[in-house]
mmCIF file of C-alpha atoms and ligand atoms in Angstrom:
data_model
loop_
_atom_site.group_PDB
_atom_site.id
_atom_site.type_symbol
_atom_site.label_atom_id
_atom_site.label_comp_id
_atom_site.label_asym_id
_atom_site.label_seq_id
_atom_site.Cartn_x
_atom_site.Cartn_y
_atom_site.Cartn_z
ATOM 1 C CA UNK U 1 0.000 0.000 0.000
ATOM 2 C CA UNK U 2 1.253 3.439 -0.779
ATOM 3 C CA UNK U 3 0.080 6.961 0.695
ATOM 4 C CA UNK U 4 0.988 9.567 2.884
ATOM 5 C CA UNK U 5 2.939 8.646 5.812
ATOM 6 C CA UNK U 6 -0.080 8.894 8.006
ATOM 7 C CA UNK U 7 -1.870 6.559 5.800
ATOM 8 C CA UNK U 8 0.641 4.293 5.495
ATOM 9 C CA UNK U 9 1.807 4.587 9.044
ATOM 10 C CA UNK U 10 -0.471 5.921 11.320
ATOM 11 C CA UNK U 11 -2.136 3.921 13.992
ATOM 12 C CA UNK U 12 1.033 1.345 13.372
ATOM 13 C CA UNK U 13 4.056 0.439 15.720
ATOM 14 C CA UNK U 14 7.617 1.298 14.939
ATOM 15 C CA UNK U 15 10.501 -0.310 16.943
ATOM 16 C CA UNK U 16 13.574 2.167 16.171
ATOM 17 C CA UNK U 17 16.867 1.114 17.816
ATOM 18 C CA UNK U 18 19.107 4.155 18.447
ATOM 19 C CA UNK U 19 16.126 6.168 19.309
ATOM 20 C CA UNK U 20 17.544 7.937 22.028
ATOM 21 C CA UNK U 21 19.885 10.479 20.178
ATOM 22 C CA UNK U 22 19.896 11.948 16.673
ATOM 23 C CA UNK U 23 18.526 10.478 13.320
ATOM 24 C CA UNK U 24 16.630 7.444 15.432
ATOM 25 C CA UNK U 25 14.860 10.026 17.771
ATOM 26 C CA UNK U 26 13.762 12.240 14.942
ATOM 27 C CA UNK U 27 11.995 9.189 13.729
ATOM 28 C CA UNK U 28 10.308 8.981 16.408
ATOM 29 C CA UNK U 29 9.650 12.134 17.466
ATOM 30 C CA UNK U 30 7.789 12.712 13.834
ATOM 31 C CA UNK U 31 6.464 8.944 13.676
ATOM 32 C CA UNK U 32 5.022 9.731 17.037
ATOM 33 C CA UNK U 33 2.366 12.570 15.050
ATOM 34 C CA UNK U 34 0.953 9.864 12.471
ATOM 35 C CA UNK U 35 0.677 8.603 14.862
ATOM 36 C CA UNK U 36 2.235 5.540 15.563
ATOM 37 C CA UNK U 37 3.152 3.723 18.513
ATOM 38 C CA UNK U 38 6.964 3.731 19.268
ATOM 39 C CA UNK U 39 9.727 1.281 20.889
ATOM 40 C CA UNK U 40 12.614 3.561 21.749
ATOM 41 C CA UNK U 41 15.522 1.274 21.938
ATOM 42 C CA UNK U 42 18.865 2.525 22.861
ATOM 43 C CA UNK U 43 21.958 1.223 24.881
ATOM 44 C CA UNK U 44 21.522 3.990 26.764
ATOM 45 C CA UNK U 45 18.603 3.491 28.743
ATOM 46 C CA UNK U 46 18.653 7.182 30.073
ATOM 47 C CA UNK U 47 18.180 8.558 26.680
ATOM 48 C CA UNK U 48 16.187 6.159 25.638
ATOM 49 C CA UNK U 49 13.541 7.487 28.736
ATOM 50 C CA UNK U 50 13.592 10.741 27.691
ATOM 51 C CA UNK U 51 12.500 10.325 24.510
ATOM 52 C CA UNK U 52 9.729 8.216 25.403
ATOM 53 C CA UNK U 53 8.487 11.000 27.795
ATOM 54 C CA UNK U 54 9.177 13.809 25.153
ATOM 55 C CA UNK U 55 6.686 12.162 22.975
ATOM 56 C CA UNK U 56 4.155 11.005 25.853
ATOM 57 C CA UNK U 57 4.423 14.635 27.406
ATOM 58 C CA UNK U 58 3.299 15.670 23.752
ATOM 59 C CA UNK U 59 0.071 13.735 23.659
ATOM 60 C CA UNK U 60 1.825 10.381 21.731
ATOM 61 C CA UNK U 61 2.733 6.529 22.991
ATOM 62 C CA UNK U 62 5.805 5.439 23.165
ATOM 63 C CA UNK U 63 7.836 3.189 25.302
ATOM 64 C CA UNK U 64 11.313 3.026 26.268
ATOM 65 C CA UNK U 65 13.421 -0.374 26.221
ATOM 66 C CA UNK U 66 17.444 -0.342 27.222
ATOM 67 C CA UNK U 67 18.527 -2.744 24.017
ATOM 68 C CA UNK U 68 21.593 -3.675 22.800
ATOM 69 C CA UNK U 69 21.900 -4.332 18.952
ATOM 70 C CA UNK U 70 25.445 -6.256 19.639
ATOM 71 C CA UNK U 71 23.567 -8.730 21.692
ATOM 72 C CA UNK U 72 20.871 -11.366 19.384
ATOM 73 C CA UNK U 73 19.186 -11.706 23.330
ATOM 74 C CA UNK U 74 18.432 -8.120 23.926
ATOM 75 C CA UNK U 75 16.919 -7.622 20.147
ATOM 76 C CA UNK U 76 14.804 -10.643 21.139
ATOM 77 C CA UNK U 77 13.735 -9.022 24.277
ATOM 78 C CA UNK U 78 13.080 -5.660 22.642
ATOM 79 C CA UNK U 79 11.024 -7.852 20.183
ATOM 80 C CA UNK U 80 8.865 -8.936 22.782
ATOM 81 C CA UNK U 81 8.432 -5.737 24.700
ATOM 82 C CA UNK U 82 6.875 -4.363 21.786
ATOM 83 C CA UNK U 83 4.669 -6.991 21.137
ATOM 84 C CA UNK U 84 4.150 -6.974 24.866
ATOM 85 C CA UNK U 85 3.129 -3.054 25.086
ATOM 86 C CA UNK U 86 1.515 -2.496 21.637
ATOM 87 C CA UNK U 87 0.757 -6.179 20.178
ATOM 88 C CA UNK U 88 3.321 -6.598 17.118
ATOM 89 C CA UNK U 89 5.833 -4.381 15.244
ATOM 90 C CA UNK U 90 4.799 -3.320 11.605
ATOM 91 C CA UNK U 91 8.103 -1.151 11.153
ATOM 92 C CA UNK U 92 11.583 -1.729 12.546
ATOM 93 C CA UNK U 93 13.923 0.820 11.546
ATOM 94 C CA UNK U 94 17.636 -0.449 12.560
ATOM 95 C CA UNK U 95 19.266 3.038 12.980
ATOM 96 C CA UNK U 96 21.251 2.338 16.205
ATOM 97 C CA UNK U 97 25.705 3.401 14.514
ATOM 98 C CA UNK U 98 28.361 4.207 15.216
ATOM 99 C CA UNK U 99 31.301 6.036 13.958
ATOM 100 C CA UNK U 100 35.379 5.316 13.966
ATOM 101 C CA UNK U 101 38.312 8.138 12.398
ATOM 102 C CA UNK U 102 41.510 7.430 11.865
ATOM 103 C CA UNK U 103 43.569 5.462 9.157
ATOM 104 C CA UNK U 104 42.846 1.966 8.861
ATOM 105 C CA UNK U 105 45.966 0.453 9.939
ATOM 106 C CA UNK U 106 45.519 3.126 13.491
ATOM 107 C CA UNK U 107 42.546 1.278 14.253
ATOM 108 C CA UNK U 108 42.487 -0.730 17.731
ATOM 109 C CA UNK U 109 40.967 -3.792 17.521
ATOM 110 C CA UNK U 110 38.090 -2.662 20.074
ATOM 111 C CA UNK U 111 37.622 -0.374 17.375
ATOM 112 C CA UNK U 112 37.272 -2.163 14.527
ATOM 113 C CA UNK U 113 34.864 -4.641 15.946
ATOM 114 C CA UNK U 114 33.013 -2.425 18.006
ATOM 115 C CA UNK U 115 31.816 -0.842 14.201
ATOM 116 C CA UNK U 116 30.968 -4.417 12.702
ATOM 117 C CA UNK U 117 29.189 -5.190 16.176
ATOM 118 C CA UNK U 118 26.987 -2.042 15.893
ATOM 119 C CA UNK U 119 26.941 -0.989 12.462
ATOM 120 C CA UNK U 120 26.186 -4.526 10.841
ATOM 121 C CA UNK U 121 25.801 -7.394 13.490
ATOM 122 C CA UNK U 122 23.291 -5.010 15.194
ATOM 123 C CA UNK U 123 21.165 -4.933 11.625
ATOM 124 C CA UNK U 124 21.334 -8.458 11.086
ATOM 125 C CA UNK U 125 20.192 -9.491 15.030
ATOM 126 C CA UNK U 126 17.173 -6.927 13.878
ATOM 127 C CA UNK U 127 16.414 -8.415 10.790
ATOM 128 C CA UNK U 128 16.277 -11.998 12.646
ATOM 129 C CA UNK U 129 13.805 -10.931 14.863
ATOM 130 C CA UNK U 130 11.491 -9.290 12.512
ATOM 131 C CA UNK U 131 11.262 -11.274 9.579
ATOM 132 C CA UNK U 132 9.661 -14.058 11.455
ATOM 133 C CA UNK U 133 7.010 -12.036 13.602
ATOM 134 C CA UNK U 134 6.113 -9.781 10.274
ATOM 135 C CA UNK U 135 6.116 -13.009 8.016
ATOM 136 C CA UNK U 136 2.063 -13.325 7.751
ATOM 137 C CA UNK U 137 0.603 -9.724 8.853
ATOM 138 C CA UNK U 138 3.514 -8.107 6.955
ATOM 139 C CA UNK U 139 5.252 -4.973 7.717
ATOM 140 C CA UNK U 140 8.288 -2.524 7.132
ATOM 141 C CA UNK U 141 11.880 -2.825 7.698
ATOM 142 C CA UNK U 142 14.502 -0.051 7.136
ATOM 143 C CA UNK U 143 18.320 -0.327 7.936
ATOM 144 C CA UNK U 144 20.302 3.552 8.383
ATOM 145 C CA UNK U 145 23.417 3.257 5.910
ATOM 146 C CA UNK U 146 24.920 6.671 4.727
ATOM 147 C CA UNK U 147 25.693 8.478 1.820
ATOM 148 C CA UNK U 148 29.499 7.644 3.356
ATOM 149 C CA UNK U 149 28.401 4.107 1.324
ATOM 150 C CA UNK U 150 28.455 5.715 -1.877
ATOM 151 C CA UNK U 151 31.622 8.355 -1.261
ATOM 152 C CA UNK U 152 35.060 8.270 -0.409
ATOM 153 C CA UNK U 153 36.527 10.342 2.637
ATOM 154 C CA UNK U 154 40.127 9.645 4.316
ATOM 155 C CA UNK U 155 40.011 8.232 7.739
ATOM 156 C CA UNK U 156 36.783 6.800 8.020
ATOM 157 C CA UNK U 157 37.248 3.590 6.401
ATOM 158 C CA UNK U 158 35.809 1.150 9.166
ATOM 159 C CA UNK U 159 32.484 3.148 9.132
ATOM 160 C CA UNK U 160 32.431 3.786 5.318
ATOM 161 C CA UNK U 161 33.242 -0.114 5.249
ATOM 162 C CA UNK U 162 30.030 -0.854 7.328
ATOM 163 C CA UNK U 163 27.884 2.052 5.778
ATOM 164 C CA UNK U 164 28.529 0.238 2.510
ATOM 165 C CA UNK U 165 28.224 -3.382 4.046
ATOM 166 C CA UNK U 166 24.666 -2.013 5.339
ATOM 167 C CA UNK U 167 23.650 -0.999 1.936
ATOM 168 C CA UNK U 168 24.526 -4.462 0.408
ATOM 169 C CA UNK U 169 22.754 -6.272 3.110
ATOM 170 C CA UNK U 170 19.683 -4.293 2.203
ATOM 171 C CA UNK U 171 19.869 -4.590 -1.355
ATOM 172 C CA UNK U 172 20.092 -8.268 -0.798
ATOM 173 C CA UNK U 173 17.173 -8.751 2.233
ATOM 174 C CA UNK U 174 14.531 -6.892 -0.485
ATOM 175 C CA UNK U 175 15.822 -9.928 -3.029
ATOM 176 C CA UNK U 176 15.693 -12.762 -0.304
ATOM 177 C CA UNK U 177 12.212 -10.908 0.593
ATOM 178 C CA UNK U 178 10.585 -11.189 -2.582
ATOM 179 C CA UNK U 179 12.282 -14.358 -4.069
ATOM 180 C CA UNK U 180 10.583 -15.992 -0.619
ATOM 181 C CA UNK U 181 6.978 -13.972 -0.977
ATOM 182 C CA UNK U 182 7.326 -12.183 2.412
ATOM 183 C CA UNK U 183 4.820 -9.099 2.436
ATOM 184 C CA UNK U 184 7.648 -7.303 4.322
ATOM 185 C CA UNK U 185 8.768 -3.796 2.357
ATOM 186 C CA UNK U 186 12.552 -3.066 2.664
ATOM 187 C CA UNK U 187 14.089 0.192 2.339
ATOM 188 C CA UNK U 188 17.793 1.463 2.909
ATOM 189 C CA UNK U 189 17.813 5.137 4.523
ATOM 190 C CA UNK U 190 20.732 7.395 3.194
ATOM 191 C CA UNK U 191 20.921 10.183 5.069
ATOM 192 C CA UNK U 192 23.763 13.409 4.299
ATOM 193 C CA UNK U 193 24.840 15.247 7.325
ATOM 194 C CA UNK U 194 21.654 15.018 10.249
ATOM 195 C CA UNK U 195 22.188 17.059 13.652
ATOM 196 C CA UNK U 196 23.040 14.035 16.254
ATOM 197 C CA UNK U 197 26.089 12.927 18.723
ATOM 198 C CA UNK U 198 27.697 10.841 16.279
ATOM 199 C CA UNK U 199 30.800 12.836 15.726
ATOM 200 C CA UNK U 200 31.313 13.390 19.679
ATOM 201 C CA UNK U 201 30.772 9.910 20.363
ATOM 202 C CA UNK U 202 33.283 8.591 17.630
ATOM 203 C CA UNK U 203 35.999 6.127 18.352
ATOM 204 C CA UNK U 204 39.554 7.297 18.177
ATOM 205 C CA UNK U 205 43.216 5.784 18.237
ATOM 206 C CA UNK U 206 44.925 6.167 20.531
ATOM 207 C CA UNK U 207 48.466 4.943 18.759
ATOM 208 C CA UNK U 208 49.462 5.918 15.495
ATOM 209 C CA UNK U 209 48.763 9.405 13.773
ATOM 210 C CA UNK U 210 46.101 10.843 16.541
ATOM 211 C CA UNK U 211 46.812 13.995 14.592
ATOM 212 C CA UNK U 212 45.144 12.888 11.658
ATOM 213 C CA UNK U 213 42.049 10.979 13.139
ATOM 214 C CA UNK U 214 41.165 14.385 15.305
ATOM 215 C CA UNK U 215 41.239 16.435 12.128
ATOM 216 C CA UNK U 216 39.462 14.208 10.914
ATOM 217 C CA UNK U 217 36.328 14.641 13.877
ATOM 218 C CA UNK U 218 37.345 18.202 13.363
ATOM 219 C CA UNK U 219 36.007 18.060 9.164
ATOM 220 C CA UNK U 220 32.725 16.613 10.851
ATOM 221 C CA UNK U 221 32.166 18.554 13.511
ATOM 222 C CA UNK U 222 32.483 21.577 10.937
ATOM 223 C CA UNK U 223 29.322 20.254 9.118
ATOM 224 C CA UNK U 224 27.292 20.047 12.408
ATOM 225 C CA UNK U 225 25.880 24.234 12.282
ATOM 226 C CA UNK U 226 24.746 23.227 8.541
ATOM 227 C CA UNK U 227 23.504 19.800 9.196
ATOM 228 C CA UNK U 228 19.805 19.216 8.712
ATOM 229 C CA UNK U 229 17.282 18.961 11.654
ATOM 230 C CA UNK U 230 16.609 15.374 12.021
ATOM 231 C CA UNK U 231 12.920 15.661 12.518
ATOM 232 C CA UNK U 232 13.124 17.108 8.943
ATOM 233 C CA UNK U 233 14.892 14.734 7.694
ATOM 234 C CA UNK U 234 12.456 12.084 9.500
ATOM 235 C CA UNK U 235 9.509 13.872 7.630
ATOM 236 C CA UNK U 236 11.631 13.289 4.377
ATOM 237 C CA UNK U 237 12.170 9.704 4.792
ATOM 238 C CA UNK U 238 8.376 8.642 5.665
ATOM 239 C CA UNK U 239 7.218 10.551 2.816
ATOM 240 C CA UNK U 240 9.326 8.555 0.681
ATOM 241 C CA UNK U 241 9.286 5.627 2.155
ATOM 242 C CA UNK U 242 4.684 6.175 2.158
ATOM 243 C CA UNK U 243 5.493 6.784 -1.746
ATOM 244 C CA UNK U 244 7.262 3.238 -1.965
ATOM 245 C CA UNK U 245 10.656 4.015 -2.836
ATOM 246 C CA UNK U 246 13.649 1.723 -1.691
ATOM 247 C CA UNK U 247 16.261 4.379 -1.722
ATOM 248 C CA UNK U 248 15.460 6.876 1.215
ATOM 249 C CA UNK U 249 17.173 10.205 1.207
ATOM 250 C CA UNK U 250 17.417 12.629 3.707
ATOM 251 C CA UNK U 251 19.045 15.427 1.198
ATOM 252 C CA UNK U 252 17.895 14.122 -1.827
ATOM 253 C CA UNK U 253 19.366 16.753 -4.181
ATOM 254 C CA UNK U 254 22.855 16.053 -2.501
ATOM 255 C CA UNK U 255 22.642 12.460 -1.679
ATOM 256 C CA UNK U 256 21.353 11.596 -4.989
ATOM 257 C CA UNK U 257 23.992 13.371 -6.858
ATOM 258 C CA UNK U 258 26.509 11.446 -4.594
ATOM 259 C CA UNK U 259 24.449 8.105 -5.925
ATOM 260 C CA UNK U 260 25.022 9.186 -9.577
ATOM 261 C CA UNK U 261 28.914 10.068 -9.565
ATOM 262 C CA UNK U 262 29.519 6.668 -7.527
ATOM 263 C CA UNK U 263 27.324 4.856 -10.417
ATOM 264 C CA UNK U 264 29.570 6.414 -13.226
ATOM 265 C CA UNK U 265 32.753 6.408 -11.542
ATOM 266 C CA UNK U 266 32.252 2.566 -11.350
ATOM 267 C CA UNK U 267 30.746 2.463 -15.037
ATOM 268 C CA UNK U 268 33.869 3.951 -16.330
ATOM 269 C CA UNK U 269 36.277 1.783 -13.584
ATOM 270 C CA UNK U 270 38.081 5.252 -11.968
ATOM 271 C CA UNK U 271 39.191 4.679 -8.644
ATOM 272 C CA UNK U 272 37.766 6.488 -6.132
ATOM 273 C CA UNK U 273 39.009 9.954 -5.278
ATOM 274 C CA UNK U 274 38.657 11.625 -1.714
ATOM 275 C CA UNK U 275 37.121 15.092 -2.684
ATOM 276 C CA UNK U 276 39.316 17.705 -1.448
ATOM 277 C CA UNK U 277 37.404 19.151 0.726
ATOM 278 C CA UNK U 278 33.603 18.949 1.571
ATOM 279 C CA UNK U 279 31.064 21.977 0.567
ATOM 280 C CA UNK U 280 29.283 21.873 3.916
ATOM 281 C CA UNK U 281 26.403 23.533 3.141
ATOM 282 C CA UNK U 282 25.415 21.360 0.733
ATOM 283 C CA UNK U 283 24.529 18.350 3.157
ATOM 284 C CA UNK U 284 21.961 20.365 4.064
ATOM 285 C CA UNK U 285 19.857 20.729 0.829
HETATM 286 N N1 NAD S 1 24.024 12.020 11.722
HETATM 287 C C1 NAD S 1 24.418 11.887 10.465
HETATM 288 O O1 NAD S 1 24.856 12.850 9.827
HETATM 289 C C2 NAD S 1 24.325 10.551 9.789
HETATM 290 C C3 NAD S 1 24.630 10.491 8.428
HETATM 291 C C4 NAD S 1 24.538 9.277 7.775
HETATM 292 C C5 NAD S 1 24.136 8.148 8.474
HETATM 293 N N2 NAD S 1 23.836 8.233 9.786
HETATM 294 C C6 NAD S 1 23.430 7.017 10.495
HETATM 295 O O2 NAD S 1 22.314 7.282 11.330
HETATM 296 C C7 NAD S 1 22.311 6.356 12.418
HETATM 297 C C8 NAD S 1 22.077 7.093 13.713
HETATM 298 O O3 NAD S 1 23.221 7.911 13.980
HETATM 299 P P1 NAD S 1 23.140 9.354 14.643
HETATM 300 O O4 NAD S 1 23.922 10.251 13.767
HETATM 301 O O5 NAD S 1 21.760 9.694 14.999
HETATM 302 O O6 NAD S 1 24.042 9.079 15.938
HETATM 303 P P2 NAD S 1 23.825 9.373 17.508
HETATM 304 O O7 NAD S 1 25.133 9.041 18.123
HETATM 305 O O8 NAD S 1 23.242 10.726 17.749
HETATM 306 O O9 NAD S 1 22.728 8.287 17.913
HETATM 307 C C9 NAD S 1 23.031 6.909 17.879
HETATM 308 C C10 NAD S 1 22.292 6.212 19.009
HETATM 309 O O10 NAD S 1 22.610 4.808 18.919
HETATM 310 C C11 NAD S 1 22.786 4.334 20.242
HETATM 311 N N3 NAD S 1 23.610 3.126 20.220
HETATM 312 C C12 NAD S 1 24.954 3.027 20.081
HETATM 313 N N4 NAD S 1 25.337 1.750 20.203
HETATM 314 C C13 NAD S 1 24.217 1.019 20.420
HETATM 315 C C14 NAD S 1 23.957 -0.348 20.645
HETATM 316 N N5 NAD S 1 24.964 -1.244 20.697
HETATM 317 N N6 NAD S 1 22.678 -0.757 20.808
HETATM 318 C C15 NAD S 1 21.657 0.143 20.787
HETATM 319 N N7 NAD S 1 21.849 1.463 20.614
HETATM 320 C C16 NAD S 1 23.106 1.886 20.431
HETATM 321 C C17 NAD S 1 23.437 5.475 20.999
HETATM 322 O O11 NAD S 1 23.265 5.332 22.408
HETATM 323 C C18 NAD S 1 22.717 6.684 20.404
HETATM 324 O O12 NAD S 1 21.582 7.026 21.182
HETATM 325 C C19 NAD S 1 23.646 5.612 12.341
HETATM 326 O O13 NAD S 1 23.449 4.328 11.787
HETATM 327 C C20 NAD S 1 24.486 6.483 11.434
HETATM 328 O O14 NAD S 1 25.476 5.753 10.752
HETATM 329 C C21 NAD S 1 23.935 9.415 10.472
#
């Protein structure tokens, strides 16, 4: 079925890991006036809370469940906490990242695995716990990659590695989906620059050039003033997502323009060039 987003959506429950900071709580926040009814799941339960009571304060429903995406237990409970509270989940959004600077080989090991843990571990633990439960009323599943999956930028390659690994696991759940005749819809959400803690909360090295990795946070941090409100960028992604589209774009001018250069620098097999600097503004479009 395709709509408006409070067609589509409204009067539904969303489960949205992350949901205490950032993109994941501007989903909610806006998913919370279709209305829907909302799981806020976040490692940190804290956050998590005060989301939930932003949006109950405000009239909506919405509960808040301390879940860690690492662990295939605490998905399972976070499954059945919604079901528990609201009777089902009809869209799971797996937004809960992370991010990592630094070059590659300055990487710690904690670091490295702490970003497949998160970034793409935490997807698939989602994915195994929805699939079954949405397999006969049917439902919506959307996993947060980046337009980092479709563009190069120095000293980010463990999170550009998972962004991209997150967009290839989508691709490939929306094939296993229909070659099996699951009435589940799968989209992938690219989003450019949204206001959240990402940046603050990045790993670092703490060996190797430091130098480099903090400029690196630095280049980010720069984009925050110009980054786009994420309840925006919520409204944005239900619209499209309501329209049927697999690609979701928070800046679609910008992010779509990003899709496009990576699609003809493969066709005509240039390696990939770091650009030399980033116009900030423009992640905001
Ligand atoms: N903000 C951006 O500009 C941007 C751009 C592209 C993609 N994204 C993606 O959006 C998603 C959300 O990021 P954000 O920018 O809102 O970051 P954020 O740091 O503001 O929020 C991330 C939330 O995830 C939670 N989290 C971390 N580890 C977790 C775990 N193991 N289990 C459950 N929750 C956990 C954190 O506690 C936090 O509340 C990420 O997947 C990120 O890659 C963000």
């Amino acid at each position: 079925m395709t709509g408006t987003a409070a067609e589509v959506f409204g009067g539904r429950t969303a489960v949205i890991t992350g949901a205490g900071s950032g993109v994941g709580a501007g989903l909610a926040r806006y998913a919370a006036t279709l209305p829907m009814k909302i799981v806020i799941a976040d490692v940190d339960e804290a956050a998590a809370r005060r989301v939930a009571a932003e949006i109950a304060a405000a009239g909506g429903e919405a509960i808040a469940v301390r879940t860690d995406v690492t662990d295939a237990a605490s998905v399972e409970a976070m499954a059945e906490a919604a079901e528990a509270a609201f009777g089902g989940i009809d869209l799971l959004v797996n937004n809960a990242g992370i991010e990592q600077f630094g070059y590659l080989w300055d990487v710690p090991d904690e670091g490295w695995r702490r970003i497949v843990d998160v970034n793409v571990t935490g997807v698939y633990h989602g994915i195994r716990v929805a699939v079954p439960r949405m397999r006969d009323r049917g439902g919506h599943i959307w996993n947060l990659s980046s337009v980092g999956a479709v563009v190069s930028i120095a000293r980010q390659a463990p999170y550009l590695m998972s962004k991209q690994a997150v967009l290839g696991l989508t691709e490939a759940l929306r094939v296993d989906i229909e070659h099996a005749g699951i009435p589940i819809s799968v989209a992938v959400v690219l989003p450019g620059a949204v206001a959240s803690h990402i940046f603050h909360d990045a790993g670092m090295p703490e060996d190797g050039d430091v130098a480099a990795a903090q400029a690196a946070r630095e280049d980010m941090l720069a984009l925050l003033p110009h980054a786009l409100d994420p309840v925006v960028a919520a409204e944005r992604v239900f619209a499209q997502a309501a329209a049927g589209e697999f690609y979701l774009l928070t800046q679609p001018d910008y992010v779509g323009q990003a899709m496009c250069a990576r699609g003809a620098q493969l066709a005509s097999r240039r390696p990939p060039e770091a650009p030399a600097h980033h116009d900030s503004r423009r992640f905001a479009e």
